[in-house]
Coordinates of C-alpha atoms in Angstrom, one line a residue:
Chain A
M1 CA -56.8 -10.1 2.3
S2 CA -54.2 -10.3 -0.2
T3 CA -52.6 -13.8 -1.3
S4 CA -48.9 -14.7 0.2
V5 CA -46.0 -15.7 -1.7
T6 CA -42.9 -17.3 -1.0
V7 CA -40.6 -15.6 -2.6
P8 CA -36.7 -14.5 -2.1
L9 CA -35.6 -11.5 -0.2
H10 CA -34.6 -10.3 -3.1
A11 CA -38.4 -9.9 -4.9
V12 CA -38.9 -7.4 -1.4
A13 CA -36.0 -6.1 -0.1
H14 CA -31.9 -4.7 -0.7
G15 CA -29.3 -4.5 0.7
R16 CA -25.3 -3.9 1.0
A17 CA -22.3 -5.6 2.7
G18 CA -19.6 -3.7 4.3
D19 CA -16.5 -5.2 5.5
K20 CA -14.3 -4.8 9.0
G21 CA -11.3 -7.2 9.4
N22 CA -13.0 -10.5 9.3
R23 CA -16.5 -9.6 9.7
S24 CA -19.0 -8.5 7.5
N25 CA -22.2 -6.5 8.2
I26 CA -25.1 -6.7 5.5
S27 CA -28.0 -4.5 5.9
V28 CA -31.7 -5.1 4.5
I29 CA -34.1 -2.5 3.5
P30 CA -37.6 -3.8 2.3
Y31 CA -38.9 -1.7 -0.6
K32 CA -42.4 -1.3 1.0
P33 CA -43.1 -0.7 5.1
E34 CA -45.8 -3.4 5.4
T35 CA -42.6 -5.8 4.7
Y36 CA -40.6 -4.6 7.7
P37 CA -43.0 -6.5 10.2
H38 CA -42.5 -9.4 8.2
L39 CA -38.8 -9.5 7.7
R40 CA -38.5 -8.9 11.3
E41 CA -40.0 -12.3 12.1
Q42 CA -38.5 -14.0 9.2
V43 CA -35.1 -12.9 8.9
T44 CA -33.7 -14.6 11.6
E45 CA -30.3 -14.4 13.0
A46 CA -30.1 -18.2 12.9
K47 CA -31.2 -18.6 9.3
I48 CA -28.4 -16.2 8.2
L49 CA -25.6 -17.7 10.2
E50 CA -27.0 -21.2 8.7
L51 CA -26.4 -19.3 5.5
F52 CA -23.3 -18.6 5.7
R53 CA -21.6 -21.4 8.2
H54 CA -20.1 -22.7 4.9
K55 CA -17.7 -19.5 4.8
G56 CA -16.9 -19.8 8.3
A57 CA -19.6 -17.9 10.5
T58 CA -19.4 -18.3 13.8
A59 CA -22.3 -16.2 14.9
V60 CA -24.9 -13.2 13.7
T61 CA -26.0 -10.6 15.2
R62 CA -29.6 -8.8 14.2
Y63 CA -30.1 -5.3 14.9
D64 CA -32.8 -3.7 14.3
L65 CA -33.7 0.2 12.8
P66 CA -37.6 0.7 12.8
N67 CA -37.0 4.3 12.5
L68 CA -35.1 3.4 9.3
Q69 CA -37.2 0.3 8.3
A70 CA -33.9 -1.7 8.1
L71 CA -31.8 -4.7 9.8
N72 CA -28.0 -4.9 10.1
F73 CA -26.6 -8.2 10.1
V74 CA -23.1 -8.1 11.5
I75 CA -21.6 -11.9 10.6
D76 CA -18.8 -12.8 12.4
N77 CA -15.9 -14.6 10.7
V78 CA -17.6 -15.0 7.3
L79 CA -14.7 -13.4 5.8
E80 CA -12.2 -16.5 5.5
G81 CA -9.7 -14.2 6.9
G82 CA -10.7 -10.8 4.9
V83 CA -8.1 -9.1 3.2
N84 CA -5.4 -10.6 4.8
S85 CA -5.9 -13.9 4.1
A86 CA -8.7 -14.6 2.0
L87 CA -8.1 -16.8 -1.0
S88 CA -11.8 -15.6 -2.3
Q89 CA -11.9 -13.4 -5.8
D90 CA -13.7 -11.4 -3.1
L91 CA -11.2 -10.7 -0.4
H92 CA -14.1 -8.0 1.4
G93 CA -17.1 -10.1 0.9
K94 CA -18.7 -7.1 -1.2
T95 CA -20.6 -9.8 -3.0
L96 CA -22.4 -11.4 -0.1
S97 CA -25.4 -8.9 0.3
F98 CA -26.6 -11.0 -2.7
L99 CA -26.3 -14.4 -1.6
L100 CA -28.3 -13.2 1.2
L101 CA -31.0 -11.7 -0.9
G102 CA -31.1 -14.5 -3.0
E103 CA -31.1 -17.5 -1.0
I104 CA -33.4 -16.3 2.1
E105 CA -37.0 -16.5 1.2
V106 CA -39.7 -14.9 2.9
T107 CA -43.8 -16.0 2.8
V108 CA -45.2 -12.2 2.6
P109 CA -48.5 -10.7 1.4
R110 CA -48.3 -10.3 -2.6
T111 CA -48.5 -6.7 -1.7
C112 CA -44.6 -6.5 -0.6
I113 CA -43.4 -7.3 -3.9
P114 CA -43.2 -3.8 -6.0
E115 CA -45.7 -3.3 -8.6
E116 CA -43.1 -2.9 -11.3
S117 CA -41.3 -6.1 -10.1
P118 CA -39.9 -8.3 -12.6
Y119 CA -41.0 -10.9 -9.8
L120 CA -44.4 -10.3 -10.6
Chain B
M1 CA -28.8 31.0 9.4
T2 CA -25.9 29.8 8.1
T3 CA -25.5 26.9 5.8
V4 CA -22.5 24.3 4.8
Y5 CA -22.0 23.2 1.9
I6 CA -19.7 20.1 1.6
G7 CA -19.5 18.0 -1.6
S8 CA -17.6 15.1 -2.4
G9 CA -15.1 13.9 -4.8
A10 CA -14.1 10.8 -4.6
G11 CA -15.0 7.9 -1.9
F12 CA -11.8 5.9 -2.8
A13 CA -8.4 5.9 -4.6
G14 CA -9.5 4.7 -7.8
D15 CA -12.8 6.2 -8.1
R16 CA -14.1 8.3 -11.0
I17 CA -11.2 11.1 -12.6
D18 CA -13.6 13.7 -13.1
A19 CA -16.4 13.3 -10.3
G20 CA -15.5 16.8 -8.3
V21 CA -15.7 19.1 -11.7
A22 CA -19.7 18.4 -11.3
V23 CA -19.6 19.1 -7.6
V24 CA -17.7 22.4 -8.0
E25 CA -20.0 23.4 -10.5
T26 CA -22.6 23.2 -8.4
L27 CA -21.2 24.7 -5.0
K28 CA -19.5 27.5 -6.6
Q29 CA -23.6 28.5 -7.4
R30 CA -24.4 28.7 -3.7
D31 CA -23.4 31.2 -1.2
G32 CA -21.6 30.4 2.2
P33 CA -18.8 28.0 3.3
R34 CA -18.3 25.4 0.9
Y35 CA -16.1 22.9 0.8
L36 CA -14.7 19.6 -1.2
I37 CA -13.6 16.6 0.0
Y38 CA -11.8 13.3 -1.1
E39 CA -11.3 10.1 0.6
V40 CA -8.9 7.7 -1.2
M41 CA -6.8 6.1 1.7
G42 CA -7.6 2.5 3.0
E43 CA -5.1 0.2 4.9
R44 CA -3.4 -1.1 2.8
T45 CA -3.1 1.8 0.6
L46 CA -1.7 3.6 3.4
A47 CA 1.1 0.9 4.2
M48 CA 2.2 0.9 0.5
A49 CA 3.0 5.0 0.4
Q50 CA 4.9 3.8 3.3
R51 CA 7.0 1.6 1.5
I52 CA 7.0 4.6 -1.4
K53 CA 8.3 7.3 1.2
M54 CA 11.0 4.8 2.5
D55 CA 12.5 4.8 -1.4
D56 CA 12.2 8.6 -2.2
P57 CA 11.0 11.0 0.6
D58 CA 9.8 13.6 -1.7
L59 CA 6.8 10.3 -2.6
G60 CA 4.0 8.6 -0.7
Y61 CA 1.2 10.8 -1.1
S62 CA -1.3 9.3 -2.7
P63 CA -0.8 9.5 -6.6
Y64 CA -4.9 10.4 -7.0
L65 CA -3.8 13.5 -5.9
E66 CA -2.4 14.5 -9.4
R67 CA -5.4 12.9 -11.0
Y68 CA -8.0 14.9 -9.1
L69 CA -6.5 17.9 -8.3
P70 CA -6.0 19.4 -11.4
R71 CA -9.5 19.3 -12.6
V72 CA -10.8 21.5 -9.9
L73 CA -8.2 23.4 -8.4
E74 CA -8.7 26.6 -10.2
A75 CA -12.2 26.8 -10.1
C76 CA -11.8 25.7 -6.4
A77 CA -9.5 29.2 -5.3
E78 CA -11.5 31.2 -8.1
H79 CA -14.9 30.5 -6.4
G80 CA -13.5 29.8 -2.6
V81 CA -14.7 26.2 -2.1
R82 CA -12.3 24.8 0.1
I83 CA -10.5 21.4 -0.4
V84 CA -9.9 18.8 3.0
A85 CA -8.8 15.7 1.5
N86 CA -6.6 12.7 3.0
L87 CA -4.5 12.7 0.1
G88 CA -2.0 13.1 1.5
N89 CA -1.7 9.4 2.7
A90 CA 1.8 8.6 4.1
N91 CA 3.3 12.3 3.2
P92 CA 1.1 15.2 3.5
V93 CA 4.0 17.9 3.6
A94 CA 5.4 16.3 0.2
G95 CA 2.0 15.9 -1.3
A96 CA 1.2 19.9 0.1
K97 CA 4.2 20.5 -2.4
R98 CA 3.3 19.2 -5.5
V99 CA -0.2 20.7 -4.7
H100 CA 1.9 23.6 -4.8
Q101 CA 3.5 22.8 -8.0
I102 CA -0.1 22.0 -9.4
A103 CA -1.6 25.3 -8.8
E104 CA 1.4 27.0 -10.4
D105 CA 1.4 25.0 -13.5
L106 CA -2.1 26.4 -13.5
G107 CA -1.4 30.4 -12.3
V108 CA -3.5 29.9 -9.7
E109 CA -1.6 32.6 -7.2
G110 CA -1.7 32.9 -3.6
L111 CA -3.2 29.3 -2.7
R112 CA -2.6 27.9 0.6
V113 CA -2.1 24.2 1.6
A114 CA -2.3 22.9 5.5
V115 CA -1.2 19.6 6.6
V116 CA -1.8 17.6 9.2
H117 CA 0.9 15.7 11.5
G118 CA 0.5 13.2 14.2
D119 CA -1.1 10.0 12.8
N120 CA 2.2 7.9 12.1
L121 CA 2.7 6.1 15.3
L122 CA 7.0 5.4 14.4
E123 CA 7.2 8.7 14.6
F124 CA 6.9 8.8 18.8
M125 CA 7.0 5.2 19.2
T126 CA 9.4 2.2 18.9
A127 CA 8.1 -0.1 16.7
D128 CA 8.9 -2.9 19.8
E129 CA 6.4 -0.7 21.6
I130 CA 3.9 -0.9 19.1
A131 CA 4.5 -4.7 18.6
A132 CA 3.7 -5.2 22.5
I133 CA 0.1 -3.8 22.1
P134 CA -2.6 -6.6 21.2
T135 CA -4.6 -6.5 18.9
I136 CA -8.4 -6.2 18.6
E137 CA -8.8 -7.3 14.7
G138 CA -6.9 -8.8 11.9
I139 CA -3.9 -11.0 12.3
S140 CA -1.2 -11.2 14.7
I141 CA 2.0 -9.5 12.9
A142 CA 4.7 -10.1 15.8
G143 CA 8.2 -10.9 14.5
K144 CA 7.4 -9.5 11.3
E145 CA 9.0 -6.4 10.3
L146 CA 6.4 -3.0 10.9
V147 CA 5.9 -1.3 7.7
A148 CA 3.5 1.5 9.1
A149 CA 1.4 2.2 12.7
N150 CA -1.1 5.1 11.8
A151 CA -3.8 6.1 14.4
Y152 CA -7.0 7.5 13.3
L153 CA -7.3 11.1 14.3
G154 CA -10.5 12.9 14.6
A155 CA -11.9 15.8 13.3
R156 CA -10.1 18.8 15.4
P157 CA -7.0 18.9 14.3
V158 CA -8.7 19.1 10.7
A159 CA -10.8 22.0 12.1
A160 CA -7.0 23.5 13.5
A161 CA -5.9 23.4 10.4
L162 CA -8.6 25.5 8.4
A163 CA -8.4 27.8 11.4
L164 CA -4.6 28.9 9.6
D165 CA -7.1 30.1 6.9
V166 CA -5.7 27.7 4.5
D167 CA -7.4 26.9 1.1
V168 CA -6.5 23.4 0.4
V169 CA -5.5 21.1 3.9
L170 CA -4.3 17.8 3.3
V171 CA -4.3 15.2 6.1
G172 CA -2.9 11.2 6.1
R173 CA -4.9 8.6 8.7
T174 CA -7.8 10.6 10.0
T175 CA -11.2 8.9 10.2
D176 CA -12.9 9.0 7.1
A177 CA -16.1 11.6 8.4
A178 CA -13.2 13.8 10.0
L179 CA -12.9 15.4 6.3
V180 CA -16.8 16.3 6.6
L181 CA -16.8 17.0 10.4
G182 CA -13.5 19.3 11.0
P183 CA -15.0 22.0 8.2
L184 CA -18.3 22.0 10.5
I185 CA -16.3 22.0 13.2
H186 CA -14.6 25.2 12.4
E187 CA -17.8 27.2 10.7
F188 CA -20.3 26.2 13.9
G189 CA -17.5 25.9 16.5
W190 CA -18.8 22.6 17.9
A191 CA -17.3 22.2 21.3
E192 CA -15.5 19.2 22.7
D193 CA -18.4 18.0 24.7
D194 CA -21.3 18.9 22.5
W195 CA -22.0 15.3 21.4
A196 CA -25.3 15.9 19.6
H197 CA -23.8 18.2 16.7
L198 CA -20.4 16.4 16.6
A199 CA -22.9 13.3 15.8
A200 CA -24.6 14.9 13.2
G201 CA -21.5 15.9 11.2
T202 CA -20.0 12.4 11.9
L203 CA -23.3 11.1 10.3
A204 CA -23.2 13.5 7.2
G205 CA -19.0 12.5 7.2
H206 CA -20.5 9.2 7.1
L207 CA -22.9 10.0 4.3
L208 CA -20.3 11.6 2.1
E209 CA -17.0 9.5 2.8
C210 CA -17.7 7.0 -0.2
G211 CA -18.8 9.4 -2.9
G212 CA -21.1 8.2 -5.2
Q213 CA -22.4 5.5 -3.0
V214 CA -25.1 7.7 -1.4
T215 CA -26.7 9.0 -5.1
G216 CA -27.1 5.2 -6.8
G217 CA -23.5 4.3 -7.0
Y218 CA -23.3 0.4 -5.7
F219 CA -27.0 0.9 -5.4
C220 CA -28.1 0.2 -8.8
D221 CA -30.1 -3.5 -9.7
P222 CA -31.6 -2.8 -12.8
G223 CA -35.3 -3.8 -13.1
F224 CA -35.6 -3.5 -9.3
K225 CA -33.5 -0.7 -8.0
D226 CA -32.9 1.1 -11.3
V227 CA -31.1 4.5 -11.5
P228 CA -30.6 7.3 -14.3
G229 CA -27.3 8.3 -15.8
M230 CA -25.1 5.7 -13.9
D231 CA -21.9 7.2 -16.6
D232 CA -22.4 10.1 -15.3
L233 CA -23.0 9.6 -11.6
G234 CA -23.8 12.9 -9.7
F235 CA -21.7 13.0 -6.0
P236 CA -23.1 14.0 -2.9
I237 CA -23.4 17.4 -1.6
A238 CA -24.2 17.9 1.9
E239 CA -25.9 20.8 3.0
I240 CA -25.4 21.1 7.2
K241 CA -27.1 24.1 9.7
G242 CA -25.4 25.0 12.7
S243 CA -28.3 22.5 14.1
G244 CA -27.2 20.1 12.6
D245 CA -30.0 18.8 10.7
F246 CA -28.9 18.3 7.1
V247 CA -30.0 17.3 3.7
I248 CA -28.2 15.1 1.4
T249 CA -28.1 16.2 -2.6
K250 CA -25.7 15.9 -5.1
A251 CA -23.8 17.4 -7.9
E252 CA -26.6 19.4 -10.6
N253 CA -26.9 17.9 -14.2
T254 CA -25.8 14.5 -13.4
G255 CA -27.2 10.9 -13.2
G256 CA -27.9 9.0 -9.9
L257 CA -30.5 9.4 -7.7
V258 CA -30.7 10.4 -3.7
T259 CA -33.8 8.8 -1.8
K260 CA -34.3 7.2 1.3
A261 CA -33.0 3.9 -0.4
T262 CA -29.7 5.1 -1.5
V263 CA -29.5 7.1 2.1
T264 CA -30.3 4.0 4.1
E265 CA -28.2 1.4 2.3
Q266 CA -25.0 4.0 2.9
I267 CA -25.9 4.8 6.2
L268 CA -25.3 1.0 7.5
Y269 CA -22.5 0.6 5.3
E270 CA -19.5 -0.6 7.6
V271 CA -21.8 -0.4 10.9
H272 CA -21.8 -2.6 13.3
D273 CA -23.9 -1.8 16.4
P274 CA -26.2 1.3 15.0
A275 CA -26.0 2.5 18.6
A276 CA -22.6 2.5 18.6
Y277 CA -20.1 3.8 15.8
L278 CA -17.0 4.8 17.5
T279 CA -15.2 7.8 16.0
P280 CA -12.2 10.0 18.4
D281 CA -14.9 12.5 18.3
V282 CA -18.2 11.0 19.6
S283 CA -19.7 7.7 19.6
L284 CA -22.1 8.0 17.4
D285 CA -26.0 6.3 17.9
I286 CA -27.8 5.9 14.3
T287 CA -30.7 4.1 16.0
G288 CA -33.1 7.5 16.3
V289 CA -32.2 8.8 12.6
T290 CA -35.5 9.8 10.0
L291 CA -35.1 10.7 6.8
E292 CA -37.3 12.9 5.0
D293 CA -38.2 13.5 1.8
A294 CA -37.0 17.0 1.3
G295 CA -37.4 17.7 -2.8
E296 CA -35.7 16.3 -5.5
N297 CA -32.8 14.2 -5.3
R298 CA -32.9 15.8 -1.9
I299 CA -33.2 13.7 1.8
A300 CA -33.5 15.7 4.9
V301 CA -31.7 13.6 8.3
R302 CA -32.6 14.3 11.7
G303 CA -32.1 12.5 14.9
A304 CA -28.6 11.5 15.1
Q305 CA -27.2 11.1 19.0
G306 CA -24.0 11.4 20.5
K307 CA -22.2 10.3 23.6
P308 CA -18.6 10.8 24.9
P309 CA -15.9 8.6 22.6
P310 CA -14.3 5.8 23.8
E311 CA -10.7 7.0 26.1
T312 CA -8.2 5.0 23.3
L313 CA -8.1 5.6 19.2
K314 CA -7.9 3.4 17.2
A315 CA -4.6 2.3 14.7
T316 CA -4.2 0.1 12.3
I317 CA -0.5 -1.9 11.5
S318 CA 1.2 -3.3 9.2
A319 CA 3.7 -6.0 7.8
D320 CA 4.9 -7.6 4.9
G321 CA 2.3 -10.1 3.9
G322 CA 4.0 -12.3 1.2
W323 CA 2.6 -13.0 -2.3
L324 CA -0.9 -13.5 -3.7
G325 CA -0.4 -15.8 -7.0
E326 CA -3.4 -15.8 -9.4
S327 CA -4.0 -17.0 -12.6
E328 CA -7.2 -18.3 -14.3
L329 CA -8.4 -20.2 -17.4
T330 CA -11.6 -20.1 -19.7
Y331 CA -13.4 -22.9 -21.5
A332 CA -16.6 -22.6 -22.8
G333 CA -19.4 -24.8 -24.9
P334 CA -20.6 -28.1 -24.7
N335 CA -19.2 -30.1 -21.8
A336 CA -17.2 -26.9 -20.6
L337 CA -18.4 -27.8 -17.2
A338 CA -15.9 -31.0 -16.9
R339 CA -13.4 -29.5 -18.6
A340 CA -13.0 -27.2 -16.2
R341 CA -13.8 -29.3 -12.9
L342 CA -11.3 -32.1 -14.9
A343 CA -8.5 -28.9 -15.1
A344 CA -9.3 -27.9 -11.1
D345 CA -8.8 -31.7 -10.5
I346 CA -5.3 -31.7 -12.6
V347 CA -3.7 -28.3 -11.0
K348 CA -4.6 -29.6 -7.6
A349 CA -3.5 -33.1 -7.9
R350 CA 0.2 -31.2 -9.4
C351 CA 0.4 -28.9 -7.0
E352 CA 0.4 -31.8 -3.8
R353 CA 2.6 -33.9 -5.8
N354 CA 5.1 -31.0 -5.9
G355 CA 5.4 -30.2 -2.6
V356 CA 2.8 -26.9 -2.2
A357 CA 2.2 -27.1 1.3
E358 CA 0.3 -23.9 1.2
L359 CA -3.7 -23.6 1.5
M360 CA -4.2 -23.1 -1.7
R361 CA -7.7 -22.3 -3.5
V362 CA -9.0 -23.7 -7.0
E363 CA -12.2 -23.1 -8.2
V364 CA -14.6 -22.8 -11.2
I365 CA -15.7 -19.1 -11.3
G366 CA -19.5 -19.6 -12.6
T367 CA -20.5 -22.1 -10.7
G368 CA -21.2 -19.7 -7.8
A369 CA -17.4 -19.7 -6.7
V370 CA -17.4 -16.2 -5.1
F371 CA -20.3 -17.7 -2.7
D372 CA -18.6 -20.6 -1.6
N373 CA -15.4 -21.6 0.4
D374 CA -11.9 -22.9 -0.5
A375 CA -12.8 -26.3 -0.8
S376 CA -16.0 -25.4 -3.2
E377 CA -18.0 -27.5 -0.5
R378 CA -21.3 -24.9 -1.4
Q379 CA -21.8 -25.7 -5.5
R380 CA -21.5 -30.0 -4.8
G381 CA -24.9 -31.1 -5.7
T382 CA -25.8 -28.3 -7.5
N383 CA -27.8 -28.7 -10.5
M384 CA -25.4 -26.7 -12.6
P385 CA -25.4 -26.7 -16.3
K386 CA -22.9 -28.7 -18.2
D387 CA -22.5 -26.4 -21.1
G388 CA -21.8 -22.3 -21.2
E389 CA -18.7 -20.3 -19.8
F390 CA -16.7 -21.2 -16.9
R391 CA -13.3 -20.1 -15.8
L392 CA -11.0 -21.9 -14.0
R393 CA -9.2 -19.9 -11.3
A394 CA -6.1 -21.0 -8.6
A395 CA -5.1 -18.5 -6.3
V396 CA -2.6 -19.3 -3.3
R397 CA -1.1 -17.2 -0.7
T398 CA 2.8 -17.8 0.1
N399 CA 6.1 -16.3 1.6
D400 CA 8.2 -17.5 -1.0
K401 CA 7.4 -16.0 -4.7
D402 CA 8.8 -18.8 -6.4
I403 CA 5.5 -20.8 -5.2
A404 CA 3.5 -18.5 -6.4
Q405 CA 4.9 -18.5 -9.8
Y406 CA 4.9 -22.3 -9.8
V407 CA 1.0 -22.4 -9.4
N408 CA 0.5 -19.9 -11.9
D409 CA 2.3 -22.4 -14.0
E410 CA 0.4 -25.0 -12.9
V411 CA -2.3 -23.4 -14.6
L412 CA -0.9 -22.4 -17.6
S413 CA 0.7 -25.6 -19.1
L414 CA -2.9 -26.9 -18.7
F415 CA -2.5 -25.0 -22.7
C416 CA -1.1 -27.8 -24.1
S417 CA -1.8 -30.8 -20.9
G418 CA -5.3 -30.2 -19.5
P419 CA -8.6 -30.4 -21.1
A420 CA -9.6 -29.5 -24.5
A421 CA -10.3 -26.4 -25.1
G422 CA -8.9 -24.1 -22.6
G423 CA -8.2 -20.7 -23.5
G424 CA -7.6 -16.9 -21.8
Y425 CA -5.3 -17.4 -19.2
R426 CA -4.2 -14.6 -17.5
C427 CA -2.0 -14.8 -13.9
S428 CA -0.5 -12.0 -11.6
I429 CA 1.6 -12.1 -8.6
T430 CA 1.2 -9.2 -6.3
G431 CA 2.6 -8.2 -2.6
Q432 CA 0.5 -8.2 0.5
V433 CA 0.5 -6.2 3.3
N434 CA -1.1 -8.0 6.5
T435 CA -2.9 -5.6 8.7
A436 CA -4.0 -5.0 12.3
S437 CA -5.7 -3.0 14.4
I438 CA -5.1 -1.9 17.9
L439 CA -6.0 1.1 20.7
V440 CA -3.6 3.1 22.0
P441 CA -3.9 6.0 24.2
R442 CA -5.0 9.8 23.2
G443 CA -2.5 11.1 25.1
P444 CA 0.9 10.4 23.5
V445 CA -0.6 11.1 20.2
E446 CA -2.6 13.9 21.2
A447 CA 0.5 15.5 22.4
H448 CA 2.1 15.3 18.5
T449 CA -0.9 16.0 16.5
R450 CA -0.2 19.6 15.2
T451 CA -0.7 21.8 12.2
E452 CA 1.4 23.2 9.8
E453 CA 1.2 25.5 6.8
I454 CA 3.2 24.2 4.1
L455 CA 4.7 27.1 1.6
P456 CA 5.4 26.7 -1.8

């Protein structure tokens, strides 16, 4: 029985943001397959919407891709108008994947953290 | 069984000028049909190119054509590596003529170049007709003068251009994946309703279209996701069989890496519903895709499924978007955060007092500003270090260039009238393009889509 730890998502997963109009998609991909069920359980649409609400996000849809061991979050209206009207440094929201990875915490068995990770 | 080899030389306008060289070095050692693609178009680059073309009909192709092709054209011609690129931008014909000049300068003889026409809606629709179509994405550009209106063409016209037996195909607006699916349709003869194969080819295109983003670029996170040789990132090569199964690998003797993780990040890049990635050729479903290790820096990709594409084509329309003014000033050392925040308050107060009605963003870089909103609400209540290095940034969008200049000057004036020791002022005022997406019927676009060989 492995001990559980509460860590930022960044300790156990990686991801990438892409933009289309005023909508962003952010993938979340665990480093280890055994982490995937924990992410499906804990990284909910509601949590992601709450994280991005200050940016204007109005809805989040999560798509699960078990074959690829990945989650795909589609976040509506999060880009402050996107390239057309945002005043942010990052008009495409390309940095937002790391806001998600840094701020969302998960409680997982310690073994979900890759062995060489600086988190250990 | 034939294997088609398709490498990427660039994934956006601004990509590394020499990435294609190592790809060609690898491709020339392979047997069978070989292609090199360059994907350099964005919605805004096209609108800007359209403006340039209006001023000079010999321009409007991508300026990156001059930067990328002279490095590879001779080797591609010698070894039969065909080039498929959207370097044509707003003016593929002028781009093709420039390719001939480059070939002549390099002493490459007999090069044949073709272009695809038909993406420019303004050639067969009036601006009023286009403006009457409701937008599905982006902001309303009603009442503004259209700068550009281009439909996303699919892979069929790219395949038709290759059938002219040319060495180089230059297109304007097609889907990025069409640069890969077009050659595959040409080589394998995949039918218009051969959804599974068209889906596989589209997925291969999707994985190649951003260049190094599938080989460790935009992926590397030191200590967590290490990638060797980032300063010599190897660009990807797809090896595709007639079955639609393919392997993603990369140029030999380069940095970067190809793993399940790098491929998975790129598979989902800019994908919304993974069961319905819509293109003019096929609606791609990646939910059944599996990845398998197939050797060092080799990932086998299988299981793409396809359904019929939408009845309509997506088009991007563009109009003038006014000006974006941005200015920055740095504060460092003891109490830097307080000095930067006071500077922000001063700029906001003065702009308000002097009648700037536009929405502004005045923020302090170093406080998580890029994750914040225009009102910097997120950082409130967080415990920032008082000392360090912080950079004031002001941004405004306006139709009046003088207002952008005024806001920039308010940041500049902090030099003598603001908090202590601000330094490193930089500013810019850049012309903006607004874009929106519309859906147009296929019939009229396809009726105007044609290929043409361009002679020297």
